[in-house]
PDB file of C-alpha atoms in Angstrom:
ATOM      1  CA  MET A1147     130.439 162.490 -31.929  1.00  0.00           C
ATOM      2  CA  SER A1148     132.896 163.000 -29.001  1.00  0.00           C
ATOM      3  CA  ASP A1149     136.449 163.838 -29.654  1.00  0.00           C
ATOM      4  CA  THR A1150     137.565 161.879 -26.629  1.00  0.00           C
ATOM      5  CA  ALA A1151     140.016 159.219 -27.979  1.00  0.00           C
ATOM      6  CA  LEU A1152     139.461 155.407 -27.134  1.00  0.00           C
ATOM      7  CA  PRO A1153     141.703 154.144 -24.451  1.00  0.00           C
ATOM      8  CA  VAL A1154     144.309 151.849 -25.912  1.00  0.00           C
ATOM      9  CA  ARG A1155     144.910 148.495 -24.405  1.00  0.00           C
ATOM     10  CA  HIS A1156     148.462 147.611 -23.662  1.00  0.00           C
ATOM     11  CA  GLY A1157     148.054 143.916 -23.315  1.00  0.00           C
ATOM     12  CA  ALA A1158     150.607 140.973 -23.592  1.00  0.00           C
ATOM     13  CA  ALA A1159     149.744 140.942 -27.292  1.00  0.00           C
ATOM     14  CA  ASN A1160     151.244 144.326 -27.667  1.00  0.00           C
ATOM     15  CA  LYS A1161     154.567 143.615 -25.856  1.00  0.00           C
ATOM     16  CA  PRO A1162     157.664 143.590 -28.040  1.00  0.00           C
ATOM     17  CA  GLY A1163     158.780 140.135 -28.743  1.00  0.00           C
ATOM     18  CA  HIS A1164     155.624 138.429 -27.359  1.00  0.00           C
ATOM     19  CA  GLY A1165     154.988 136.610 -30.707  1.00  0.00           C
ATOM     20  CA  ALA A1166     158.506 135.317 -30.777  1.00  0.00           C
ATOM     21  CA  LEU A1167     158.327 134.069 -27.155  1.00  0.00           C
ATOM     22  CA  ALA A1168     154.905 132.271 -27.956  1.00  0.00           C
ATOM     23  CA  ASN A1169     156.466 130.689 -30.899  1.00  0.00           C
ATOM     24  CA  LEU A1170     159.557 129.344 -28.936  1.00  0.00           C
ATOM     25  CA  ARG A1171     157.251 128.109 -26.308  1.00  0.00           C
ATOM     26  CA  GLY A1172     155.079 126.566 -29.010  1.00  0.00           C
ATOM     27  CA  ILE A1173     158.118 124.773 -30.519  1.00  0.00           C
ATOM     28  CA  TRP A1174     159.325 123.718 -27.017  1.00  0.00           C
ATOM     29  CA  ARG A1175     155.731 121.998 -26.275  1.00  0.00           C
ATOM     30  CA  GLU A1176     155.748 120.176 -29.496  1.00  0.00           C
ATOM     31  CA  ALA A1177     159.146 118.717 -29.035  1.00  0.00           C
ATOM     32  CA  ASN A1178     159.620 115.210 -27.406  1.00  0.00           C
ATOM     33  CA  TRP A1179     162.031 114.647 -24.641  1.00  0.00           C
ATOM     34  CA  ILE A1180     165.013 113.619 -26.994  1.00  0.00           C
ATOM     35  CA  GLN A1181     164.487 116.876 -29.274  1.00  0.00           C
ATOM     36  CA  ARG A1182     164.331 118.933 -26.141  1.00  0.00           C
ATOM     37  CA  LEU A1183     167.755 117.397 -24.937  1.00  0.00           C
ATOM     38  CA  ALA A1184     169.099 118.125 -28.391  1.00  0.00           C
ATOM     39  CA  LEU A1185     167.804 121.880 -28.308  1.00  0.00           C
ATOM     40  CA  LEU A1186     169.375 122.276 -24.700  1.00  0.00           C
ATOM     41  CA  ILE A1187     172.676 120.857 -25.798  1.00  0.00           C
ATOM     42  CA  ALA A1188     172.795 122.958 -29.050  1.00  0.00           C
ATOM     43  CA  ALA A1189     171.874 126.096 -27.020  1.00  0.00           C
ATOM     44  CA  ILE A1190     174.751 125.417 -24.565  1.00  0.00           C
ATOM     45  CA  LEU A1191     177.308 124.673 -27.168  1.00  0.00           C
ATOM     46  CA  LEU A1192     176.463 127.772 -29.132  1.00  0.00           C
ATOM     47  CA  ILE A1193     176.606 129.787 -26.027  1.00  0.00           C
ATOM     48  CA  ILE A1194     179.914 128.740 -24.852  1.00  0.00           C
ATOM     49  CA  ALA A1195     181.356 128.849 -28.398  1.00  0.00           C
ATOM     50  CA  ILE A1196     180.316 132.346 -28.809  1.00  0.00           C
ATOM     51  CA  PHE A1197     181.588 133.561 -25.582  1.00  0.00           C
ATOM     52  CA  ALA A1198     184.498 131.286 -25.462  1.00  0.00           C
ATOM     53  CA  PRO A1199     186.980 134.157 -24.742  1.00  0.00           C
ATOM     54  CA  LEU A1200     184.845 135.278 -21.843  1.00  0.00           C
ATOM     55  CA  VAL A1201     184.445 131.657 -20.329  1.00  0.00           C
ATOM     56  CA  ALA A1202     187.794 130.328 -20.925  1.00  0.00           C
ATOM     57  CA  PRO A1203     189.825 130.396 -17.699  1.00  0.00           C
ATOM     58  CA  HIS A1204     193.138 130.668 -19.703  1.00  0.00           C
ATOM     59  CA  GLU A1205     194.250 131.474 -22.920  1.00  0.00           C
ATOM     60  CA  PRO A1206     194.411 128.556 -25.251  1.00  0.00           C
ATOM     61  CA  THR A1207     197.912 128.850 -26.261  1.00  0.00           C
ATOM     62  CA  ALA A1208     199.312 129.655 -22.676  1.00  0.00           C
ATOM     63  CA  GLN A1209     202.118 127.053 -21.641  1.00  0.00           C
ATOM     64  CA  SER A1210     203.167 126.111 -18.236  1.00  0.00           C
ATOM     65  CA  LEU A1211     205.538 123.184 -18.437  1.00  0.00           C
ATOM     66  CA  ILE A1212     205.855 122.734 -14.960  1.00  0.00           C
ATOM     67  CA  PHE A1213     202.021 121.907 -14.914  1.00  0.00           C
ATOM     68  CA  ARG A1214     202.063 119.589 -17.979  1.00  0.00           C
ATOM     69  CA  LEU A1215     199.810 116.475 -17.886  1.00  0.00           C
ATOM     70  CA  ARG A1216     197.941 117.458 -14.868  1.00  0.00           C
ATOM     71  CA  PRO A1217     194.564 115.496 -14.450  1.00  0.00           C
ATOM     72  CA  PRO A1218     191.257 116.773 -14.185  1.00  0.00           C
ATOM     73  CA  ILE A1219     189.500 117.829 -10.954  1.00  0.00           C
ATOM     74  CA  GLY A1220     189.016 114.972  -8.566  1.00  0.00           C
ATOM     75  CA  PHE A1221     192.284 113.189  -9.206  1.00  0.00           C
ATOM     76  CA  ASP A1222     195.725 113.126  -7.750  1.00  0.00           C
ATOM     77  CA  ARG A1223     198.033 115.987  -8.728  1.00  0.00           C
ATOM     78  CA  PHE A1224     195.097 118.153  -9.866  1.00  0.00           C
ATOM     79  CA  ARG A1225     196.200 121.691 -10.241  1.00  0.00           C
ATOM     80  CA  ASP A1226     193.760 124.582  -9.117  1.00  0.00           C
ATOM     81  CA  GLY A1227     192.517 126.354 -11.970  1.00  0.00           C
ATOM     82  CA  TYR A1228     192.582 123.708 -14.531  1.00  0.00           C
ATOM     83  CA  LEU A1229     189.273 121.873 -14.250  1.00  0.00           C
ATOM     84  CA  LEU A1230     189.870 119.424 -17.145  1.00  0.00           C
ATOM     85  CA  GLY A1231     193.605 119.065 -16.606  1.00  0.00           C
ATOM     86  CA  THR A1232     196.438 120.130 -18.799  1.00  0.00           C
ATOM     87  CA  ASP A1233     197.925 118.895 -21.940  1.00  0.00           C
ATOM     88  CA  GLU A1234     201.496 117.733 -22.989  1.00  0.00           C
ATOM     89  CA  LEU A1235     202.620 121.344 -23.115  1.00  0.00           C
ATOM     90  CA  GLY A1236     200.872 122.501 -19.699  1.00  0.00           C
ATOM     91  CA  ARG A1237     198.067 124.256 -21.830  1.00  0.00           C
ATOM     92  CA  ASP A1238     194.515 124.275 -20.106  1.00  0.00           C
ATOM     93  CA  VAL A1239     192.414 121.615 -21.792  1.00  0.00           C
ATOM     94  CA  LEU A1240     189.191 123.345 -20.977  1.00  0.00           C
ATOM     95  CA  ALA A1241     190.286 126.613 -22.677  1.00  0.00           C
ATOM     96  CA  ARG A1242     191.486 124.713 -25.689  1.00  0.00           C
ATOM     97  CA  CYS A1243     188.046 122.786 -25.974  1.00  0.00           C
ATOM     98  CA  LEU A1244     185.983 125.992 -25.716  1.00  0.00           C
ATOM     99  CA  TYR A1245     188.039 127.702 -28.528  1.00  0.00           C
ATOM    100  CA  GLY A1246     188.437 124.473 -30.593  1.00  0.00           C
ATOM    101  CA  LEU A1247     184.514 124.194 -30.368  1.00  0.00           C
ATOM    102  CA  GLN A1248     184.229 127.601 -31.636  1.00  0.00           C
ATOM    103  CA  LEU A1249     186.525 127.167 -34.558  1.00  0.00           C
ATOM    104  CA  THR A1250     185.202 123.698 -35.433  1.00  0.00           C
ATOM    105  CA  LEU A1251     181.622 124.902 -35.667  1.00  0.00           C
ATOM    106  CA  ALA A1252     182.585 127.821 -37.748  1.00  0.00           C
ATOM    107  CA  LEU A1253     184.509 125.634 -40.133  1.00  0.00           C
ATOM    108  CA  ALA A1254     181.715 123.121 -40.238  1.00  0.00           C
ATOM    109  CA  THR A1255     179.077 125.646 -40.868  1.00  0.00           C
ATOM    110  CA  MET A1256     180.859 127.500 -43.613  1.00  0.00           C
ATOM    111  CA  GLY A1257     181.877 124.166 -45.403  1.00  0.00           C
ATOM    112  CA  ALA A1258     178.254 122.917 -45.211  1.00  0.00           C
ATOM    113  CA  CYS A1259     176.869 126.221 -46.576  1.00  0.00           C
ATOM    114  CA  ILE A1260     179.533 126.323 -49.313  1.00  0.00           C
ATOM    115  CA  GLY A1261     178.563 122.584 -50.297  1.00  0.00           C
ATOM    116  CA  LEU A1262     174.858 123.406 -50.203  1.00  0.00           C
ATOM    117  CA  VAL A1263     175.142 126.590 -52.447  1.00  0.00           C
ATOM    118  CA  LEU A1264     177.575 124.804 -54.907  1.00  0.00           C
ATOM    119  CA  GLY A1265     175.811 121.468 -55.046  1.00  0.00           C
ATOM    120  CA  GLY A1266     172.364 122.561 -54.785  1.00  0.00           C
ATOM    121  CA  GLY A1267     172.818 125.166 -57.366  1.00  0.00           C
ATOM    122  CA  LEU A1268     174.466 122.658 -59.869  1.00  0.00           C
ATOM    123  CA  GLY A1269     171.872 120.164 -59.224  1.00  0.00           C
ATOM    124  CA  LEU A1270     169.059 122.694 -59.742  1.00  0.00           C
ATOM    125  CA  VAL A1271     170.509 123.634 -63.136  1.00  0.00           C
ATOM    126  CA  SER A1272     171.047 120.101 -64.104  1.00  0.00           C
ATOM    127  CA  GLY A1273     167.508 119.157 -63.453  1.00  0.00           C
ATOM    128  CA  ILE A1274     165.811 122.125 -65.152  1.00  0.00           C
ATOM    129  CA  LEU A1275     167.957 122.263 -68.176  1.00  0.00           C
ATOM    130  CA  GLY A1276     168.907 118.762 -68.909  1.00  0.00           C
ATOM    131  CA  GLY A1277     170.426 117.589 -71.920  1.00  0.00           C
ATOM    132  CA  LEU A1278     174.255 118.304 -72.413  1.00  0.00           C
ATOM    133  CA  VAL A1279     174.291 120.490 -69.159  1.00  0.00           C
ATOM    134  CA  ASP A1280     172.960 117.539 -67.297  1.00  0.00           C
ATOM    135  CA  ASP A1281     175.399 115.199 -68.667  1.00  0.00           C
ATOM    136  CA  VAL A1282     178.285 117.369 -67.848  1.00  0.00           C
ATOM    137  CA  ILE A1283     177.305 118.109 -64.154  1.00  0.00           C
ATOM    138  CA  MET A1284     176.370 114.476 -63.694  1.00  0.00           C
ATOM    139  CA  GLY A1285     179.726 113.297 -65.149  1.00  0.00           C
ATOM    140  CA  ALA A1286     181.618 115.726 -62.672  1.00  0.00           C
ATOM    141  CA  VAL A1287     179.501 114.243 -59.756  1.00  0.00           C
ATOM    142  CA  ASP A1288     180.139 110.740 -60.829  1.00  0.00           C
ATOM    143  CA  ALA A1289     184.014 111.587 -61.061  1.00  0.00           C
ATOM    144  CA  GLN A1290     183.754 113.011 -57.564  1.00  0.00           C
ATOM    145  CA  ILE A1291     182.248 109.948 -56.098  1.00  0.00           C
ATOM    146  CA  ALA A1292     184.759 107.626 -57.852  1.00  0.00           C
ATOM    147  CA  ILE A1293     187.759 109.361 -56.152  1.00  0.00           C
ATOM    148  CA  PRO A1294     188.113 109.125 -52.330  1.00  0.00           C
ATOM    149  CA  PHE A1295     187.719 112.654 -50.867  1.00  0.00           C
ATOM    150  CA  THR A1296     190.707 112.155 -48.707  1.00  0.00           C
ATOM    151  CA  LEU A1297     193.009 111.976 -51.742  1.00  0.00           C
ATOM    152  CA  ILE A1298     191.558 115.281 -52.902  1.00  0.00           C
ATOM    153  CA  ALA A1299     191.888 117.011 -49.725  1.00  0.00           C
ATOM    154  CA  LEU A1300     195.392 115.907 -49.331  1.00  0.00           C
ATOM    155  CA  LEU A1301     196.182 117.292 -52.730  1.00  0.00           C
ATOM    156  CA  MET A1302     194.517 120.549 -52.239  1.00  0.00           C
ATOM    157  CA  LEU A1303     196.273 121.070 -48.837  1.00  0.00           C
ATOM    158  CA  ALA A1304     199.642 119.947 -50.514  1.00  0.00           C
ATOM    159  CA  VAL A1305     199.299 122.500 -53.280  1.00  0.00           C
ATOM    160  CA  PHE A1306     197.513 125.494 -51.520  1.00  0.00           C
ATOM    161  CA  GLY A1307     198.876 125.077 -47.926  1.00  0.00           C
ATOM    162  CA  SER A1308     196.831 124.396 -44.807  1.00  0.00           C
ATOM    163  CA  SER A1309     195.709 127.939 -43.858  1.00  0.00           C
ATOM    164  CA  LEU A1310     192.086 128.418 -42.526  1.00  0.00           C
ATOM    165  CA  GLU A1311     190.918 129.920 -45.792  1.00  0.00           C
ATOM    166  CA  VAL A1312     192.038 126.691 -47.639  1.00  0.00           C
ATOM    167  CA  MET A1313     190.648 124.529 -45.067  1.00  0.00           C
ATOM    168  CA  VAL A1314     187.062 126.258 -45.381  1.00  0.00           C
ATOM    169  CA  LEU A1315     187.455 125.815 -49.251  1.00  0.00           C
ATOM    170  CA  VAL A1316     188.341 121.881 -48.688  1.00  0.00           C
ATOM    171  CA  LEU A1317     185.552 121.401 -46.425  1.00  0.00           C
ATOM    172  CA  GLY A1318     183.290 123.348 -48.690  1.00  0.00           C
ATOM    173  CA  VAL A1319     183.942 121.111 -51.577  1.00  0.00           C
ATOM    174  CA  TYR A1320     183.297 118.059 -49.401  1.00  0.00           C
ATOM    175  CA  GLY A1321     179.862 116.612 -50.119  1.00  0.00           C
ATOM    176  CA  TRP A1322     178.730 118.973 -52.889  1.00  0.00           C
ATOM    177  CA  GLU A1323     178.029 115.963 -55.147  1.00  0.00           C
ATOM    178  CA  GLN A1324     175.389 114.555 -52.673  1.00  0.00           C
ATOM    179  CA  TYR A1325     173.505 117.838 -52.773  1.00  0.00           C
ATOM    180  CA  ALA A1326     173.775 117.803 -56.619  1.00  0.00           C
ATOM    181  CA  ARG A1327     172.387 114.323 -56.864  1.00  0.00           C
ATOM    182  CA  ILE A1328     169.612 114.912 -54.479  1.00  0.00           C
ATOM    183  CA  VAL A1329     168.669 118.173 -55.871  1.00  0.00           C
ATOM    184  CA  ARG A1330     168.648 116.827 -59.464  1.00  0.00           C
ATOM    185  CA  GLY A1331     166.691 113.697 -58.662  1.00  0.00           C
ATOM    186  CA  GLU A1332     164.062 115.852 -56.766  1.00  0.00           C
ATOM    187  CA  VAL A1333     163.825 118.430 -59.698  1.00  0.00           C
ATOM    188  CA  ARG A1334     163.522 115.817 -62.331  1.00  0.00           C
ATOM    189  CA  LYS A1335     160.625 114.236 -60.474  1.00  0.00           C
ATOM    190  CA  LEU A1336     158.747 117.637 -59.801  1.00  0.00           C
ATOM    191  CA  MET A1337     159.290 118.710 -63.437  1.00  0.00           C
ATOM    192  CA  GLN A1338     156.585 116.194 -64.446  1.00  0.00           C
ATOM    193  CA  MET A1339     154.168 117.207 -61.767  1.00  0.00           C
ATOM    194  CA  PRO A1340     150.974 119.018 -63.024  1.00  0.00           C
ATOM    195  CA  PHE A1341     151.455 122.158 -60.970  1.00  0.00           C
ATOM    196  CA  ILE A1342     154.858 122.690 -63.040  1.00  0.00           C
ATOM    197  CA  GLU A1343     153.007 122.000 -66.412  1.00  0.00           C
ATOM    198  CA  ALA A1344     150.547 124.703 -65.274  1.00  0.00           C
ATOM    199  CA  ALA A1345     153.165 127.236 -64.366  1.00  0.00           C
ATOM    200  CA  ARG A1346     154.791 126.676 -67.726  1.00  0.00           C
ATOM    201  CA  ALA A1347     151.511 127.057 -69.459  1.00  0.00           C
ATOM    202  CA  ALA A1348     150.843 130.272 -67.497  1.00  0.00           C
ATOM    203  CA  GLY A1349     154.042 131.766 -68.908  1.00  0.00           C
ATOM    204  CA  ALA A1350     156.204 131.401 -65.682  1.00  0.00           C
ATOM    205  CA  SER A1351     159.956 131.873 -66.401  1.00  0.00           C
ATOM    206  CA  GLY A1352     162.500 129.358 -65.421  1.00  0.00           C
ATOM    207  CA  GLY A1353     163.761 131.406 -62.531  1.00  0.00           C
ATOM    208  CA  ARG A1354     160.266 131.735 -61.154  1.00  0.00           C
ATOM    209  CA  ILE A1355     159.587 128.018 -61.517  1.00  0.00           C
ATOM    210  CA  ALA A1356     162.791 127.259 -59.751  1.00  0.00           C
ATOM    211  CA  PHE A1357     162.443 129.481 -56.750  1.00  0.00           C
ATOM    212  CA  ARG A1358     158.678 129.649 -56.384  1.00  0.00           C
ATOM    213  CA  HIS A1359     157.633 126.151 -57.200  1.00  0.00           C
ATOM    214  CA  ILE A1360     160.693 123.763 -56.848  1.00  0.00           C
ATOM    215  CA  LEU A1361     162.817 125.014 -53.995  1.00  0.00           C
ATOM    216  CA  PRO A1362     160.078 124.789 -51.592  1.00  0.00           C
ATOM    217  CA  ASN A1363     159.379 121.208 -52.259  1.00  0.00           C
ATOM    218  CA  ILE A1364     162.942 120.051 -51.884  1.00  0.00           C
ATOM    219  CA  VAL A1365     163.707 121.822 -48.435  1.00  0.00           C
ATOM    220  CA  SER A1366     163.209 118.527 -46.671  1.00  0.00           C
ATOM    221  CA  PRO A1367     165.979 116.432 -48.401  1.00  0.00           C
ATOM    222  CA  LEU A1368     168.303 119.493 -48.362  1.00  0.00           C
ATOM    223  CA  VAL A1369     167.872 120.111 -44.513  1.00  0.00           C
ATOM    224  CA  VAL A1370     168.588 116.281 -43.857  1.00  0.00           C
ATOM    225  CA  GLN A1371     171.635 116.417 -46.343  1.00  0.00           C
ATOM    226  CA  PHE A1372     172.821 119.680 -44.535  1.00  0.00           C
ATOM    227  CA  THR A1373     172.661 118.348 -41.055  1.00  0.00           C
ATOM    228  CA  LEU A1374     174.466 115.195 -42.067  1.00  0.00           C
ATOM    229  CA  ASN A1375     177.138 117.109 -43.988  1.00  0.00           C
ATOM    230  CA  ILE A1376     177.959 119.380 -40.939  1.00  0.00           C
ATOM    231  CA  SER A1377     178.351 116.119 -38.801  1.00  0.00           C
ATOM    232  CA  ASN A1378     180.537 114.653 -41.562  1.00  0.00           C
ATOM    233  CA  ILE A1379     182.662 117.745 -41.891  1.00  0.00           C
ATOM    234  CA  VAL A1380     183.460 117.739 -38.178  1.00  0.00           C
ATOM    235  CA  LEU A1381     184.602 114.159 -38.579  1.00  0.00           C
ATOM    236  CA  LEU A1382     186.675 114.973 -41.866  1.00  0.00           C
ATOM    237  CA  GLU A1383     188.339 118.000 -39.930  1.00  0.00           C
ATOM    238  CA  SER A1384     189.112 115.498 -37.234  1.00  0.00           C
ATOM    239  CA  THR A1385     190.512 112.947 -39.783  1.00  0.00           C
ATOM    240  CA  LEU A1386     192.605 115.703 -41.471  1.00  0.00           C
ATOM    241  CA  SER A1387     193.982 117.021 -38.169  1.00  0.00           C
ATOM    242  CA  PHE A1388     194.546 113.280 -36.970  1.00  0.00           C
ATOM    243  CA  LEU A1389     196.904 113.057 -40.246  1.00  0.00           C
ATOM    244  CA  GLY A1390     198.653 116.273 -39.278  1.00  0.00           C
ATOM    245  CA  ILE A1391     197.309 118.148 -42.310  1.00  0.00           C
ATOM    246  CA  GLY A1392     194.533 120.072 -40.963  1.00  0.00           C
ATOM    247  CA  VAL A1393     194.506 123.296 -38.962  1.00  0.00           C
ATOM    248  CA  GLN A1394     198.022 123.548 -37.765  1.00  0.00           C
ATOM    249  CA  PRO A1395     199.402 124.100 -34.251  1.00  0.00           C
ATOM    250  CA  PRO A1396     199.057 126.086 -31.912  1.00  0.00           C
ATOM    251  CA  THR A1397     195.510 126.822 -33.344  1.00  0.00           C
ATOM    252  CA  ALA A1398     193.092 124.347 -31.492  1.00  0.00           C
ATOM    253  CA  THR A1399     190.213 122.593 -33.076  1.00  0.00           C
ATOM    254  CA  LEU A1400     188.426 119.638 -31.407  1.00  0.00           C
ATOM    255  CA  GLY A1401     189.721 117.340 -34.220  1.00  0.00           C
ATOM    256  CA  SER A1402     193.379 118.434 -33.759  1.00  0.00           C
ATOM    257  CA  MET A1403     193.040 117.987 -29.962  1.00  0.00           C
ATOM    258  CA  VAL A1404     192.034 114.415 -30.691  1.00  0.00           C
ATOM    259  CA  GLY A1405     194.754 113.919 -33.093  1.00  0.00           C
ATOM    260  CA  ILE A1406     197.531 115.232 -30.964  1.00  0.00           C
ATOM    261  CA  GLY A1407     196.274 113.576 -27.779  1.00  0.00           C
ATOM    262  CA  ARG A1408     196.330 110.066 -29.043  1.00  0.00           C
ATOM    263  CA  ASP A1409     200.072 109.609 -28.252  1.00  0.00           C
ATOM    264  CA  TYR A1410     199.138 110.356 -24.616  1.00  0.00           C
ATOM    265  CA  MET A1411     196.054 108.168 -24.264  1.00  0.00           C
ATOM    266  CA  PRO A1412     197.695 105.593 -21.960  1.00  0.00           C
ATOM    267  CA  THR A1413     198.959 108.111 -19.495  1.00  0.00           C
ATOM    268  CA  ALA A1414     196.701 111.274 -20.038  1.00  0.00           C
ATOM    269  CA  PRO A1415     193.373 110.156 -21.615  1.00  0.00           C
ATOM    270  CA  TRP A1416     191.663 113.360 -20.529  1.00  0.00           C
ATOM    271  CA  ILE A1417     193.393 115.102 -23.272  1.00  0.00           C
ATOM    272  CA  VAL A1418     191.314 113.103 -25.875  1.00  0.00           C
ATOM    273  CA  ILE A1419     188.170 112.324 -23.976  1.00  0.00           C
ATOM    274  CA  ALA A1420     187.010 116.030 -23.496  1.00  0.00           C
ATOM    275  CA  PRO A1421     187.310 117.013 -27.115  1.00  0.00           C
ATOM    276  CA  ALA A1422     185.769 113.792 -28.153  1.00  0.00           C
ATOM    277  CA  ILE A1423     182.877 114.203 -25.973  1.00  0.00           C
ATOM    278  CA  MET A1424     182.174 117.576 -27.485  1.00  0.00           C
ATOM    279  CA  ILE A1425     182.430 115.975 -30.993  1.00  0.00           C
ATOM    280  CA  LEU A1426     179.870 113.430 -29.867  1.00  0.00           C
ATOM    281  CA  LEU A1427     177.562 116.244 -28.591  1.00  0.00           C
ATOM    282  CA  VAL A1428     177.815 118.440 -31.644  1.00  0.00           C
ATOM    283  CA  THR A1429     176.820 115.387 -33.972  1.00  0.00           C
ATOM    284  CA  PHE A1430     174.037 114.255 -31.754  1.00  0.00           C
ATOM    285  CA  ALA A1431     172.509 117.825 -31.561  1.00  0.00           C
ATOM    286  CA  VAL A1432     172.897 118.456 -35.216  1.00  0.00           C
ATOM    287  CA  GLN A1433     171.371 114.989 -36.240  1.00  0.00           C
ATOM    288  CA  ILE A1434     168.366 115.212 -33.938  1.00  0.00           C
ATOM    289  CA  LEU A1435     167.630 118.876 -34.587  1.00  0.00           C
ATOM    290  CA  GLY A1436     168.115 118.441 -38.477  1.00  0.00           C
ATOM    291  CA  ASP A1437     165.541 115.606 -38.573  1.00  0.00           C
ATOM    292  CA  TRP A1438     163.200 117.525 -36.328  1.00  0.00           C
ATOM    293  CA  LEU A1439     163.574 120.610 -38.657  1.00  0.00           C
ATOM    294  CA  ARG A1440     162.952 118.614 -41.577  1.00  0.00           C
ATOM    295  CA  ASP A1441     159.652 117.552 -40.276  1.00  0.00           C
ATOM    296  CA  ARG A1442     158.773 121.267 -39.585  1.00  0.00           C
ATOM    297  CA  VAL A1443     159.681 123.008 -42.827  1.00  0.00           C
ATOM    298  CA  ASP A1444     158.585 120.132 -45.305  1.00  0.00           C
ATOM    299  CA  VAL A1445     155.495 121.498 -47.049  1.00  0.00           C
ATOM    300  CA  ARG A1446     154.438 118.144 -48.207  1.00  0.00           C
ATOM    301  CA  LEU A1447     154.259 116.899 -44.574  1.00  0.00           C
ATOM    302  CA  ARG A1448     152.364 120.121 -43.355  1.00  0.00           C
ATOM    303  CA  ASN A1449     149.681 119.758 -46.172  1.00  0.00           C
ATOM    304  CA  ARG A1450     148.812 116.262 -44.949  1.00  0.00           C
TER     305      ARG A1450
END
């Protein structure tokens, strides 16, 4: 046998990242026009949020009172370098929107993740163990639902202050009861299924049943609730900032910009319109992509 080595083919399949690019192209082809629009909006928002310090033309807190309340480009009294105009203190609205988008997305994502882990974990424990544990957890859920969360947020912020850490905690507590109820209901239903009984008969532990057999079958409702929660947290942060108890000035969030700018709506509506449009785009993209992701990751839909 000859010792000559066979030539190695360096085709496209051997190029690094080829599989990932193929998957991205496949995802794009499967999407309809509204899902593609949501993907583009989400990608643009993420990019400008991540690179806000590089994209922003000015510092978000830099003031220039002689240029206060200047309108956006295309209007009289427009000031060069301030494409979206200036606010009541002469700060660049575009820069504040970019930095505000960055902070708002970070707060919403961290808050939704905390709620998912807290509520999902309690719902999983409640559904599997049942009995007294189930009664205690569901009692806490009922109590949470009975009390308007705005009052809970006001109490927490009044006691612990309105720092960013406290805001993350407040936003994380928001919506945990919805996760708990959804997960508990799905788990109670799945516990009666034959494959769970078979796993028990085979000697599977409670942890293996939970993570191997139950969690993959409840991903779909969790994805939907997670996307809903992100949108709701963005609106909650806007509400708290509107009431003056959210993230404190001069730090900018989209909600605080809307809250502060409401007093200038008759004379300088651009102060509110720009961050409000960004809030609308965030909620639109999250809702559409969450619904699409639900259809892709649901094992029950894939097996049909």
